[in-house]
């Protein structure tokens, strides 16, 4: 039982990493008042281009950069459409999802089935030897460790810095932000860009570190789940980490069950992350609405 | 508000002008993809030649086009109806799958019934399968305030996995050599096709749906009330229009239409349930609806256009070795351009 | 030698498509004065101020600050030049704390800023000018007066030397207005300059040093307060037209009036889950106008919504014509003859993209349903709508134009006419004259009195005490969701009501 739990939790941290990146990115964007369902597309772009770069150069830093840029640049299309052209945020996000699916399908096709060395686990000496907690937290890859840093960093950024204040102000009310001497459009562009970069990194984790493979459409809705988890987390990075851990736990739990030859159909088990996300929103969605940045209400509550 | 103002004042330019502008944007997307193909060392002229030749160059191509258009129109209607009251239903893909699933259950269980009873029954089951899936998201929206875009997206994955579960497990045909297929439907459970082509009765459902939708939106009291909701939900609420009921109902009917597409797919085309019955029909239908500004007539036109593209996608895959995703890129670019042009801010009908 | 004014506008002209908002404005403002800009609605005051604050750029003309020409391209530029503005609807973020709101406006803040340090800086200014507010409170928890103080502190801390106030008194109670004028005095004593935009003559006479009057986008003249009279200003502001509101049409309600609406101990939640209405009980009879006085946000919105069935009671009951309507649907309540002229007609009362005709039947559409409610008889609708337009003199040239193409005032009239024309038994009227000029105000008031004479029960919700006192048969005062007073207008006065509605006096 002890080992099972440790296994589930270790797996949870590993499989949540990609979603956590996207959740952090989406938190940043939504705090600035922009929802991006295209996170799914950004993740795919990151996963694909990160993988392709890795396959050619075997250079981790370069791959990370490629992945982040792919995610960031493609999300700029979304920023242009919704900030400058005032298009519907949800529709534009979905268009970005289609775009990511198409482009990565095209670019990535020669790489399907290729196996790369990729990014492997790097247990941290001493720390990983702490009983129970050690293996859960400190036997992962560099990208996972990076989230330990990024999550609190985003939290401090949003709530304790002048810049974070500006981002949140834009998300609450563009006019007030403008009257306060800020440049709302610029801030939204930046937030969406960096959000997309984070999603790109998340995608890269999936292809380079988690599976060492590129498969068309491999994100399987993780981008959407991230958007849902942001609502659950009340637009807060630390709670976002908690939410993604829950999601990762569901995947890891199911994988552990399958590995132990459970009789439950794997297809039913595969549903858990989606159903869990829905359940979480059902249970806490309404009570958390009040924390929603004011600027998002028009997006999510067009009819009510 | 300003954007709205602009959108309204633009209405005056009339439908033909709009269509021309839309066509201009579509050509722009083709140009962009052409450059993309060229950059990857492919000949864009040849690729487009294949695409249009494939769909429009022969009787076979034309009938196949109608086959492709059928689920596109139904799924687009599934998107368009809720969209008229401001809902974004991205769940046609899932609703199509549950429709196919429930219809398959009927076909496998009551396969011995005479055709005159079984087929209508399957149509109802297919509709119900999609309708329940759709109205579930609608109910979540009204009762818990859960955004329908997110719930329909998540439920898409669940629906596809449900189909996988049944075809790999309980319903797997023992005679299928371990392929994930259900047993073949009896002849009584097969939706009729026209002549020797694969064009099937689903096309009639699709066209009927479009016409009914048009009439309901344009002529009836429901159309009026839905337009009020879509235009200003707060004013509708204050005028005593039961928004919650409309949300559930439009999602019910919309889901049902997507379910019909799924039913037709298993009953007419495949003759059995298997994974991959839809190659993203639901998502393409979503695009069709948005490109058509959720206008019933526009849906037919856009379904034709995307049908040509989708069919062409198969052609360039076979003849040029270009991946099918080329077509997805073209579609996404068209969507981007139309979104960016502000075309979608107003609605027809 | 000629003295250089602190701020000088020279030939400022600004047009919007089809509208000339400001025409060749010349204006000089001295240092340390309270300078009032007086004008009717639509006289171009707000446009002018938004030009000063960098929201708009003038088509032609120059602005000089301390004698040097400046180009105010954005609010950021304005605040760099020491110009700050207190908007009518405050530029504050309700979800943020007071400190965060103030930090937002400070240009030279460390990236990692300390809240405690901010609080100290706030306290210094607050003490000096009488502007104390709890720095840790969330802005949505504050009263209107407190929000205004936050705005002022914000501007002072961000280095503003000139403060522009856009109709600052419209949301304040009488004694709060006096407090504000005291603050003006404290500020000008310290060398700050105040630009005070208003359409209220009395306030100009109470606090300004100099007055510039605007009419139809042009300057009529600038006078010293001490050299002028209320009458002279009124003449400058309104020109030839002399409008007197005739409120003498009021007659006592008829003897055989019946109770139309009765609320018994009603409690409802507000949008944040708190208590929006607390044990509210009162009744209205036919042919009676009951005025609801209160600072907006003290339960007025919830009051209307609970009567309309848009918000459910936590406790208590709502009776319509003696029947318990607590659980009725909105459609049923509308069908029983309840009409509402909402706070913001464009946002709450119409579908802006639909035509005037379609909007005209929004609340009584059931009367035109045919074939079992399947179709709408548009021919009958047309006839009825044409009749209404004719009878009420609605200036709508084409019934097939979308409502959004109409002016704000006309949308307001359309909704008003729609609600009155369907002959309700109860009319809930929110701020029926807000934003209207004197002529339109008179029309709206006359219409309300006509409703009263026709035996309609009217629940009049307004912030304008003058209007409430002159129209109401009975006044109730609301504060924090409670009815804190109920009077006949002649039994009380504005000061008492003002104190009650701000909670400064126990009921």
CSV table of C-alpha atoms in Angstrom, one decimal, chain A residues 2-294:
chain,number,residue,atom,x,y,z
A,2,UNK,CA,2.8,2.3,1.0
A,3,UNK,CA,4.6,1.7,-2.2
A,4,UNK,CA,1.5,2.0,-4.2
A,5,UNK,CA,0.8,5.4,-2.8
A,6,UNK,CA,4.4,6.5,-3.3
A,7,UNK,CA,4.1,5.2,-6.9
A,8,UNK,CA,0.9,7.1,-7.5
A,9,UNK,CA,2.2,10.3,-6.1
A,10,UNK,CA,5.5,10.1,-8.0
A,11,UNK,CA,3.6,9.4,-11.2
A,12,UNK,CA,1.3,12.2,-10.3
A,13,UNK,CA,4.1,14.8,-10.2
A,14,UNK,CA,5.6,13.5,-13.4
A,15,UNK,CA,2.3,13.4,-15.4
A,16,UNK,CA,1.1,16.7,-14.1
A,17,UNK,CA,4.1,18.7,-15.2
A,18,UNK,CA,2.9,19.4,-18.7
A,19,UNK,CA,-0.6,20.5,-17.5
A,20,UNK,CA,0.9,22.6,-14.7
A,21,UNK,CA,2.9,24.6,-17.3
A,22,UNK,CA,-0.3,25.2,-19.3
A,23,UNK,CA,-2.2,26.0,-16.1
A,24,UNK,CA,0.4,28.6,-15.1
A,25,UNK,CA,0.3,30.1,-18.6
A,26,UNK,CA,-3.4,30.2,-18.6
A,27,UNK,CA,-3.5,31.8,-15.2
A,28,UNK,CA,-1.3,34.6,-16.4
A,29,UNK,CA,-3.4,35.2,-19.5
A,30,UNK,CA,-6.7,35.1,-17.7
A,31,UNK,CA,-5.4,37.4,-15.0
A,32,UNK,CA,-4.9,39.8,-17.8
A,33,UNK,CA,-8.5,39.2,-19.0
A,34,UNK,CA,-7.7,36.8,-21.9
A,35,UNK,CA,-8.9,33.2,-22.0
A,36,UNK,CA,-7.0,31.0,-24.3
A,37,UNK,CA,-8.5,27.7,-25.3
A,38,UNK,CA,-5.8,27.6,-27.8
A,39,UNK,CA,-3.5,26.4,-25.0
A,40,UNK,CA,-4.1,23.0,-26.5
A,41,UNK,CA,-2.7,24.2,-29.8
A,42,UNK,CA,0.3,26.0,-28.1
A,43,UNK,CA,1.1,22.8,-26.2
A,44,UNK,CA,1.0,20.8,-29.4
A,45,UNK,CA,3.3,23.3,-31.1
A,46,UNK,CA,5.7,23.1,-28.2
A,47,UNK,CA,5.6,19.3,-28.1
A,48,UNK,CA,6.2,19.0,-31.8
A,49,UNK,CA,8.8,21.7,-32.3
A,50,UNK,CA,10.6,20.8,-29.1
A,51,UNK,CA,10.7,17.2,-30.3
A,52,UNK,CA,11.9,18.0,-33.8
A,53,UNK,CA,14.7,20.3,-32.5
A,54,UNK,CA,15.7,17.6,-30.0
A,55,UNK,CA,15.8,15.0,-32.7
A,56,UNK,CA,18.1,17.1,-34.8
A,57,UNK,CA,20.4,18.8,-32.3
A,58,UNK,CA,20.1,16.7,-29.2
A,59,UNK,CA,20.5,20.1,-27.4
A,60,UNK,CA,18.1,20.5,-24.5
A,61,UNK,CA,18.4,24.2,-24.1
A,62,UNK,CA,17.8,24.8,-27.8
A,63,UNK,CA,14.8,22.5,-27.8
A,64,UNK,CA,13.3,24.3,-24.8
A,65,UNK,CA,13.7,27.6,-26.6
A,66,UNK,CA,12.1,26.2,-29.7
A,67,UNK,CA,9.2,24.8,-27.8
A,68,UNK,CA,8.6,28.0,-25.8
A,69,UNK,CA,8.9,30.2,-28.9
A,70,UNK,CA,6.5,28.0,-30.8
A,71,UNK,CA,3.9,28.2,-28.1
A,72,UNK,CA,4.5,31.9,-27.5
A,73,UNK,CA,4.4,32.9,-31.2
A,74,UNK,CA,1.4,30.9,-32.1
A,75,UNK,CA,-0.5,32.4,-29.1
A,76,UNK,CA,0.3,35.8,-30.5
A,77,UNK,CA,-2.2,35.0,-33.3
A,78,UNK,CA,-4.8,34.7,-30.5
A,79,UNK,CA,-3.7,37.9,-28.9
A,80,UNK,CA,-4.0,39.7,-32.2
A,81,UNK,CA,-7.5,38.4,-32.9
A,82,UNK,CA,-8.9,39.0,-29.4
A,83,UNK,CA,-7.0,42.1,-28.3
A,84,UNK,CA,-6.7,44.0,-31.5
A,85,UNK,CA,-9.6,42.6,-33.6
A,86,UNK,CA,-11.9,42.0,-30.6
A,87,UNK,CA,-12.9,38.6,-31.8
A,88,UNK,CA,-14.7,36.1,-29.6
A,89,UNK,CA,-12.1,34.7,-27.2
A,90,UNK,CA,-13.4,31.2,-27.0
A,91,UNK,CA,-13.8,30.9,-30.8
A,92,UNK,CA,-10.4,32.3,-31.5
A,93,UNK,CA,-8.9,29.9,-29.0
A,94,UNK,CA,-10.5,27.0,-30.7
A,95,UNK,CA,-9.2,28.3,-34.1
A,96,UNK,CA,-5.7,28.3,-32.5
A,97,UNK,CA,-6.3,24.7,-31.4
A,98,UNK,CA,-7.1,23.7,-35.0
A,99,UNK,CA,-4.1,25.6,-36.2
A,100,UNK,CA,-1.8,23.8,-33.8
A,101,UNK,CA,-3.3,20.5,-34.7
A,102,UNK,CA,-2.8,21.1,-38.4
A,103,UNK,CA,0.7,22.6,-38.4
A,104,UNK,CA,2.1,20.0,-36.0
A,105,UNK,CA,0.4,17.2,-38.0
A,106,UNK,CA,2.2,18.5,-41.1
A,107,UNK,CA,5.6,19.3,-39.6
A,108,UNK,CA,5.7,16.3,-37.2
A,109,UNK,CA,4.7,13.6,-39.6
A,110,UNK,CA,8.2,12.4,-40.5
A,111,UNK,CA,8.9,12.1,-36.8
A,112,UNK,CA,6.0,9.9,-35.8
A,113,UNK,CA,7.4,6.7,-34.4
A,114,UNK,CA,10.9,8.1,-33.9
A,115,UNK,CA,12.3,7.5,-30.5
A,116,UNK,CA,14.7,9.9,-29.0
A,117,UNK,CA,17.1,9.9,-26.0
A,118,UNK,CA,15.2,12.9,-24.7
A,119,UNK,CA,15.2,14.2,-21.2
A,120,UNK,CA,15.7,11.7,-18.5
A,121,UNK,CA,15.1,11.7,-14.8
A,122,UNK,CA,17.8,13.3,-12.7
A,123,UNK,CA,17.4,12.4,-9.1
A,124,UNK,CA,18.7,15.2,-6.9
A,125,UNK,CA,21.4,13.8,-4.6
A,126,UNK,CA,20.5,13.6,-0.9
A,127,UNK,CA,17.1,15.2,-1.4
A,128,UNK,CA,15.8,12.2,-3.3
A,129,UNK,CA,16.9,9.9,-0.5
A,130,UNK,CA,14.4,11.4,2.0
A,131,UNK,CA,12.0,8.6,2.8
A,132,UNK,CA,8.7,8.8,1.0
A,133,UNK,CA,8.8,12.5,0.0
A,134,UNK,CA,12.2,12.2,-1.6
A,135,UNK,CA,11.3,9.9,-4.5
A,136,UNK,CA,8.0,11.7,-5.0
A,137,UNK,CA,9.5,15.1,-5.4
A,138,UNK,CA,13.1,14.8,-6.4
A,139,UNK,CA,13.4,11.9,-8.8
A,140,UNK,CA,12.2,13.8,-11.9
A,141,UNK,CA,13.5,15.7,-14.9
A,142,UNK,CA,14.8,19.2,-15.1
A,143,UNK,CA,11.5,20.5,-16.5
A,144,UNK,CA,9.6,19.3,-13.5
A,145,UNK,CA,12.1,20.8,-11.1
A,146,UNK,CA,11.6,24.1,-13.0
A,147,UNK,CA,7.9,24.1,-12.1
A,148,UNK,CA,8.9,24.1,-8.4
A,149,UNK,CA,10.5,27.4,-9.1
A,150,UNK,CA,8.1,28.9,-11.6
A,151,UNK,CA,4.9,28.3,-9.6
A,152,UNK,CA,5.9,30.4,-6.6
A,153,UNK,CA,7.6,32.9,-8.9
A,154,UNK,CA,4.3,33.5,-10.7
A,155,UNK,CA,2.5,33.8,-7.4
A,156,UNK,CA,4.9,36.5,-6.2
A,157,UNK,CA,4.8,38.2,-9.6
A,158,UNK,CA,1.1,38.4,-9.6
A,159,UNK,CA,0.4,39.5,-6.1
A,160,UNK,CA,3.5,41.2,-4.8
A,161,UNK,CA,4.9,43.1,-7.7
A,162,UNK,CA,4.0,46.3,-9.5
A,163,UNK,CA,3.9,44.4,-12.8
A,164,UNK,CA,1.5,41.8,-11.4
A,165,UNK,CA,-0.7,44.5,-10.1
A,166,UNK,CA,-0.8,46.0,-13.6
A,167,UNK,CA,-1.7,42.6,-15.2
A,168,UNK,CA,-4.5,42.0,-12.7
A,169,UNK,CA,-5.8,45.5,-13.2
A,170,UNK,CA,-6.0,45.0,-16.9
A,171,UNK,CA,-7.9,41.8,-16.3
A,172,UNK,CA,-10.3,43.5,-14.0
A,173,UNK,CA,-11.0,46.6,-16.0
A,174,UNK,CA,-9.2,47.8,-19.1
A,175,UNK,CA,-10.6,51.4,-18.8
A,176,UNK,CA,-9.5,51.8,-15.2
A,177,UNK,CA,-6.1,50.4,-16.1
A,178,UNK,CA,-5.8,52.8,-19.0
A,179,UNK,CA,-6.8,55.7,-16.9
A,180,UNK,CA,-4.1,54.7,-14.4
A,181,UNK,CA,-1.5,55.2,-17.1
A,182,UNK,CA,-1.1,51.6,-18.2
A,183,UNK,CA,-1.1,50.2,-21.7
A,184,UNK,CA,-3.7,47.5,-21.5
A,185,UNK,CA,-3.3,46.1,-25.0
A,186,UNK,CA,0.5,45.7,-24.6
A,187,UNK,CA,0.1,44.0,-21.2
A,188,UNK,CA,-2.5,41.6,-22.7
A,189,UNK,CA,-0.2,40.8,-25.6
A,190,UNK,CA,2.7,40.1,-23.2
A,191,UNK,CA,0.6,38.0,-20.9
A,192,UNK,CA,-0.8,35.9,-23.7
A,193,UNK,CA,2.7,35.5,-25.2
A,194,UNK,CA,4.3,34.4,-22.0
A,195,UNK,CA,1.3,32.2,-21.2
A,196,UNK,CA,1.8,30.5,-24.6
A,197,UNK,CA,5.5,30.1,-24.0
A,198,UNK,CA,4.7,28.2,-20.8
A,199,UNK,CA,2.2,26.0,-22.6
A,200,UNK,CA,4.9,25.3,-25.2
A,201,UNK,CA,7.2,24.2,-22.5
A,202,UNK,CA,4.5,22.0,-21.1
A,203,UNK,CA,4.0,20.4,-24.5
A,204,UNK,CA,7.7,19.8,-24.7
A,205,UNK,CA,7.7,18.0,-21.4
A,206,UNK,CA,5.1,15.7,-22.8
A,207,UNK,CA,7.1,14.8,-25.9
A,208,UNK,CA,10.7,15.1,-24.8
A,209,UNK,CA,10.6,14.0,-21.2
A,210,UNK,CA,7.3,12.1,-20.5
A,211,UNK,CA,7.0,9.9,-23.5
A,212,UNK,CA,10.2,10.5,-25.6
A,213,UNK,CA,7.9,10.4,-28.6
A,214,UNK,CA,5.9,12.5,-30.9
A,215,UNK,CA,2.3,11.5,-31.7
A,216,UNK,CA,-0.1,13.6,-33.6
A,217,UNK,CA,-2.6,15.2,-31.2
A,218,UNK,CA,-0.7,13.8,-28.2
A,219,UNK,CA,-1.9,16.5,-25.8
A,220,UNK,CA,-5.3,14.9,-25.8
A,221,UNK,CA,-7.2,17.8,-24.3
A,222,UNK,CA,-4.6,18.8,-21.6
A,223,UNK,CA,-4.8,22.4,-22.8
A,224,UNK,CA,-8.5,22.4,-22.2
A,225,UNK,CA,-8.1,20.7,-18.8
A,226,UNK,CA,-5.7,23.5,-17.9
A,227,UNK,CA,-8.3,26.1,-18.7
A,228,UNK,CA,-10.8,24.2,-16.5
A,229,UNK,CA,-8.2,23.9,-13.7
A,230,UNK,CA,-7.6,27.6,-13.7
A,231,UNK,CA,-11.2,28.2,-12.8
A,232,UNK,CA,-10.9,25.6,-10.1
A,233,UNK,CA,-7.8,27.3,-8.7
A,234,UNK,CA,-9.5,30.6,-8.6
A,235,UNK,CA,-6.9,32.1,-10.8
A,236,UNK,CA,-4.2,31.4,-8.2
A,237,UNK,CA,-0.9,29.7,-9.2
A,238,UNK,CA,-0.4,27.8,-5.9
A,239,UNK,CA,-3.9,26.4,-6.0
A,240,UNK,CA,-3.3,25.7,-9.6
A,241,UNK,CA,-0.5,23.4,-8.7
A,242,UNK,CA,-2.8,21.6,-6.3
A,243,UNK,CA,-5.4,21.2,-9.0
A,244,UNK,CA,-2.9,19.8,-11.5
A,245,UNK,CA,-1.6,17.4,-8.9
A,246,UNK,CA,-5.1,16.1,-8.6
A,247,UNK,CA,-5.3,15.6,-12.3
A,248,UNK,CA,-1.8,14.0,-12.4
A,249,UNK,CA,-2.9,11.8,-9.5
A,250,UNK,CA,-5.8,10.5,-11.5
A,251,UNK,CA,-3.6,9.6,-14.4
A,252,UNK,CA,-1.0,8.0,-12.2
A,253,UNK,CA,-3.6,6.1,-10.2
A,254,UNK,CA,-5.1,4.7,-13.4
A,255,UNK,CA,-1.7,3.8,-14.8
A,256,UNK,CA,-0.8,2.0,-11.6
A,257,UNK,CA,-4.0,0.1,-11.7
A,258,UNK,CA,-3.4,-0.9,-15.3
A,259,UNK,CA,0.1,-1.9,-14.5
A,260,UNK,CA,-1.2,-4.2,-11.8
A,261,UNK,CA,-3.5,-5.8,-14.3
A,262,UNK,CA,-6.8,-4.4,-13.1
A,263,UNK,CA,-9.9,-5.8,-14.7
A,264,UNK,CA,-11.4,-2.3,-15.3
A,265,UNK,CA,-11.4,-1.4,-18.9
A,266,UNK,CA,-8.5,0.9,-19.8
A,267,UNK,CA,-10.8,3.1,-21.8
A,268,UNK,CA,-13.0,3.7,-18.8
A,269,UNK,CA,-9.9,4.5,-16.7
A,270,UNK,CA,-8.7,6.8,-19.4
A,271,UNK,CA,-11.8,8.9,-18.8
A,272,UNK,CA,-10.8,9.8,-15.3
A,273,UNK,CA,-8.9,13.0,-15.9
A,274,UNK,CA,-11.8,14.4,-17.9
A,275,UNK,CA,-14.5,13.3,-15.6
A,276,UNK,CA,-12.5,14.4,-12.6
A,277,UNK,CA,-12.0,17.9,-14.1
A,278,UNK,CA,-15.7,18.1,-14.7
A,279,UNK,CA,-16.5,16.9,-11.2
A,280,UNK,CA,-14.2,19.4,-9.7
A,281,UNK,CA,-15.8,22.2,-11.6
A,282,UNK,CA,-19.2,21.0,-10.7
A,283,UNK,CA,-18.4,20.9,-7.0
A,284,UNK,CA,-16.6,24.2,-6.8
A,285,UNK,CA,-17.2,26.0,-10.0
A,286,UNK,CA,-20.1,28.2,-8.8
A,287,UNK,CA,-18.7,29.1,-5.5
A,288,UNK,CA,-15.5,30.3,-7.2
A,289,UNK,CA,-17.1,32.5,-9.7
A,290,UNK,CA,-16.7,35.6,-7.6
A,291,UNK,CA,-12.9,35.3,-7.8
A,292,UNK,CA,-13.1,35.6,-11.6
A,293,UNK,CA,-11.3,38.6,-13.0
A,294,UNK,CA,-14.1,41.0,-14.0
